[in-house]
C-alpha positions in Angstrom: 127.7 138.0 105.6 131.0 137.8 107.5 129.5 138.9 110.8 131.4 142.2 110.8 130.1 144.7 113.3 129.8 148.4 113.4 131.7 150.3 116.1 130.0 150.0 119.5 131.3 153.1 121.2 130.4 156.7 120.5 133.3 159.1 120.1 133.6 162.5 121.8 132.6 164.0 118.5 129.1 162.4 118.3 128.2 161.5 114.7 124.8 161.0 113.2 124.7 157.3 114.1 125.6 158.2 117.7 122.7 160.7 117.9 120.4 158.1 116.5 121.5 155.5 119.1 121.0 158.0 122.0 117.5 158.9 120.7 116.5 155.3 120.4 117.7 154.6 123.9 115.7 157.6 125.2 112.6 156.2 123.5 113.2 152.8 125.1 113.5 154.3 128.6 110.4 156.4 128.2 108.0 153.8 126.8 109.2 150.6 128.5 107.1 151.3 131.7 103.9 151.2 129.5 104.5 147.8 127.9 101.3 145.7 128.4 99.3 148.6 129.7 96.4 150.3 128.1 96.9 154.0 127.1 99.9 156.3 127.2 100.3 159.1 129.7 101.9 161.8 127.7 102.3 164.2 130.7 104.4 161.5 132.3 106.5 161.0 129.1 107.1 164.7 128.7 108.0 165.2 132.4 110.4 162.2 132.3 112.1 163.2 129.0 114.9 165.2 130.6 115.8 162.4 133.0 115.7 159.8 130.2 118.0 162.0 128.1 120.4 162.3 131.0 120.4 158.6 131.6 121.0 157.8 127.9 123.8 160.3 127.6 125.5 158.9 130.7 125.2 155.3 129.5 126.4 156.0 125.9 128.7 159.0 126.1 129.6 159.5 129.8 129.2 162.7 131.7 128.3 165.6 129.4 131.5 167.3 128.4 132.2 170.5 126.6 130.0 173.1 125.0 129.2 171.1 121.8 127.8 168.1 123.8 125.8 170.5 126.0 124.2 172.2 123.0 123.6 168.9 121.3 121.8 167.6 124.4 119.7 170.8 124.5 118.8 170.4 120.8 117.8 166.8 121.3 115.6 167.6 124.2 113.8 170.3 122.2 113.4 168.0 119.2 112.1 165.0 121.2 109.7 167.2 123.2 108.2 168.4 119.9 108.0 164.8 118.8 106.1 163.8 122.0 103.6 166.6 121.4 103.1 165.5 117.8 102.6 161.9 118.9 100.1 162.9 121.5 98.0 164.6 118.8 98.1 161.5 116.6 97.4 158.9 119.2 94.3 157.6 120.9 93.2 156.3 124.3 92.9 152.7 123.1 96.6 152.3 122.1 98.6 149.8 124.0 102.4 149.3 123.9 103.1 145.6 123.2 106.9 145.6 123.2 109.9 147.9 123.1 113.3 147.0 121.6 112.6 143.3 121.3 114.5 141.0 118.9 112.6 138.7 116.7 114.1 135.7 114.7 112.7 133.7 111.7 114.2 130.8 109.8 113.7 130.6 106.1 114.6 127.8 103.7 116.6 128.3 100.5 116.3 126.3 97.3 119.1 123.9 98.4 117.2 123.3 101.7 119.8 125.3 103.6 118.2 127.3 106.4 118.9 131.0 106.8 118.1 133.1 109.9 116.6 136.5 109.7 116.8 138.6 112.8 115.6 142.1 113.6 115.2 144.4 116.6 111.8 146.1 116.5 111.9 149.6 118.1 108.3 149.5 119.3 105.1 147.7 118.7 101.7 149.2 119.5 98.2 147.6 119.3 95.0 149.6 118.8 91.6 148.4 117.6 93.0 144.9 117.1 95.8 146.1 114.7 99.5 145.6 115.6 101.7 148.5 114.4 105.5 148.0 114.3 107.2 151.4 114.6 110.7 152.0 113.3 112.2 155.3 114.6 114.5 157.4 112.4 116.4 160.3 113.9 116.9 162.1 110.5 114.4 164.1 108.5 114.3 162.0 105.3 112.1 159.0 105.9 111.5 158.5 102.1 114.8 156.6 102.0 113.3 154.1 104.5 109.8 153.9 103.2 108.4 151.1 101.1 106.1 150.9 98.1 104.5 147.5 97.2 105.2 146.1 93.8 103.2 143.5 91.8 105.7 140.9 90.7 108.7 139.0 92.0 112.0 140.8 91.3 115.0 138.8 90.2 117.6 141.3 89.0 119.6 143.5 91.5 119.4 146.6 89.3 115.6 146.1 89.0 115.4 145.8 92.8 117.4 149.1 93.3 114.9 150.9 91.1 111.8 149.6 92.9 113.0 149.1 96.6 114.4 151.7 98.8 114.5 149.7 102.0 113.6 146.2 103.1 113.0 146.9 106.8 109.2 147.4 107.0 108.0 144.2 105.2 110.8 142.2 106.9 109.5 143.3 110.3 106.0 142.3 109.5 107.2 138.8 108.5 109.3 138.5 111.6 106.5 139.4 114.0 104.0 137.2 112.2 106.4 134.2 112.4 106.7 134.8 116.2 102.9 135.3 116.5 101.2 133.0 113.9 97.8 133.3 115.7 97.7 137.0 114.7 96.3 137.3 111.1 98.9 138.9 108.9 96.3 141.5 107.7 96.2 142.7 111.3 99.9 143.5 111.3 101.4 146.7 109.8 104.7 148.6 110.1 105.7 152.2 109.6 108.8 154.4 109.7 108.6 157.4 111.9 110.9 160.5 111.9 111.7 161.8 115.4 113.0 165.0 113.9 110.5 165.8 111.2 107.5 164.4 113.2 106.0 162.5 110.3 105.5 158.9 109.4 104.9 156.6 106.4 102.9 153.4 106.7 103.8 150.1 104.8 100.2 149.1 104.1 97.6 151.9 103.6 93.9 151.1 103.5 93.4 153.0 100.2 96.0 150.8 98.4 93.7 147.7 98.8 96.6 145.2 98.9 96.2 141.6 100.0 99.0 141.6 102.6 99.5 137.9 102.8 99.7 137.4 99.1 102.2 140.3 98.7 104.4 139.3 101.6 104.6 135.6 101.0 104.2 135.3 97.2 105.9 138.5 96.0 108.2 140.1 98.6 109.6 136.9 100.2 110.7 135.4 96.9 112.2 138.7 96.0 114.1 138.8 99.3 115.4 135.3 98.7 116.6 136.2 95.2 118.6 139.0 96.8 120.0 136.8 99.6 120.9 134.1 97.1 122.9 136.6 95.1 124.7 138.0 98.1 125.9 134.6 99.3 126.7 133.1 95.9 130.5 132.9 95.7 130.4 132.9 91.9 129.0 136.4 91.8 131.7 139.1 92.5 130.9 141.7 95.1 129.9 145.1 93.8 129.1 148.1 96.0 125.5 149.3 95.9 124.8 153.0 95.6 126.8 156.0 94.3 130.0 157.3 95.8 128.2 159.8 97.9 126.4 157.0 99.7 129.6 155.0 100.0 131.2 157.7 102.1 128.9 156.9 105.0 129.3 153.1 104.8 130.7 151.7 108.1 132.8 149.3 106.1 134.5 151.8 103.8 138.0 151.0 105.2 137.6 147.3 104.1 136.1 148.1 100.8 138.2 151.2 99.9 135.9 152.1 97.0 
């Protein structure tokens, strides 16, 4: 709300966030040449992986230093090579990369007619068989914490939201992309979270769930999101940290909060 930012640099002792930033940059370097082209050449991606990792490390860390950084780089190379092999086995020849690391913006109106701006950077968007898939990379193993299950009613209370919603990213990404591309039917847009480490993914909308995506996103999810935003920016509601103390230890604002 205050526009506070996370630290931009990566310390010599690279933390989990730093590893994630490097891996995201590697994926951007690898896939950007394929934007707008049909098909992915996985032999090219695998052969260029080492160079992309070197480039990302040099940009974000500097020259590879001591033994720990050297081993970390080797570990990341092995991990991402396994991921590329997994993706090759789960891809098809009709897949086309639409965009990589593009930022999308959408303005939404509140009850008092004030306009709020939602913004998100989408890691990658693919299109195959007329369906647009927004891919959100995660460097960790646990993608359940970032997955999303649809619900059947508008949620009002924060505690109720915490029980039902684990992450807001995937549906927000679909709304952002549809707002920027209104000519694409919303039932032709999907999003998924994908673990680069565990080599698995979870889709927002699955065919077997038989959910009307437009009704869910616009009539159920968006009002729920607005209820949450209205609470966050309401000066009459005191701030309370979300999550348990274990989660709070990893918050980038723990110095300000001092919970």
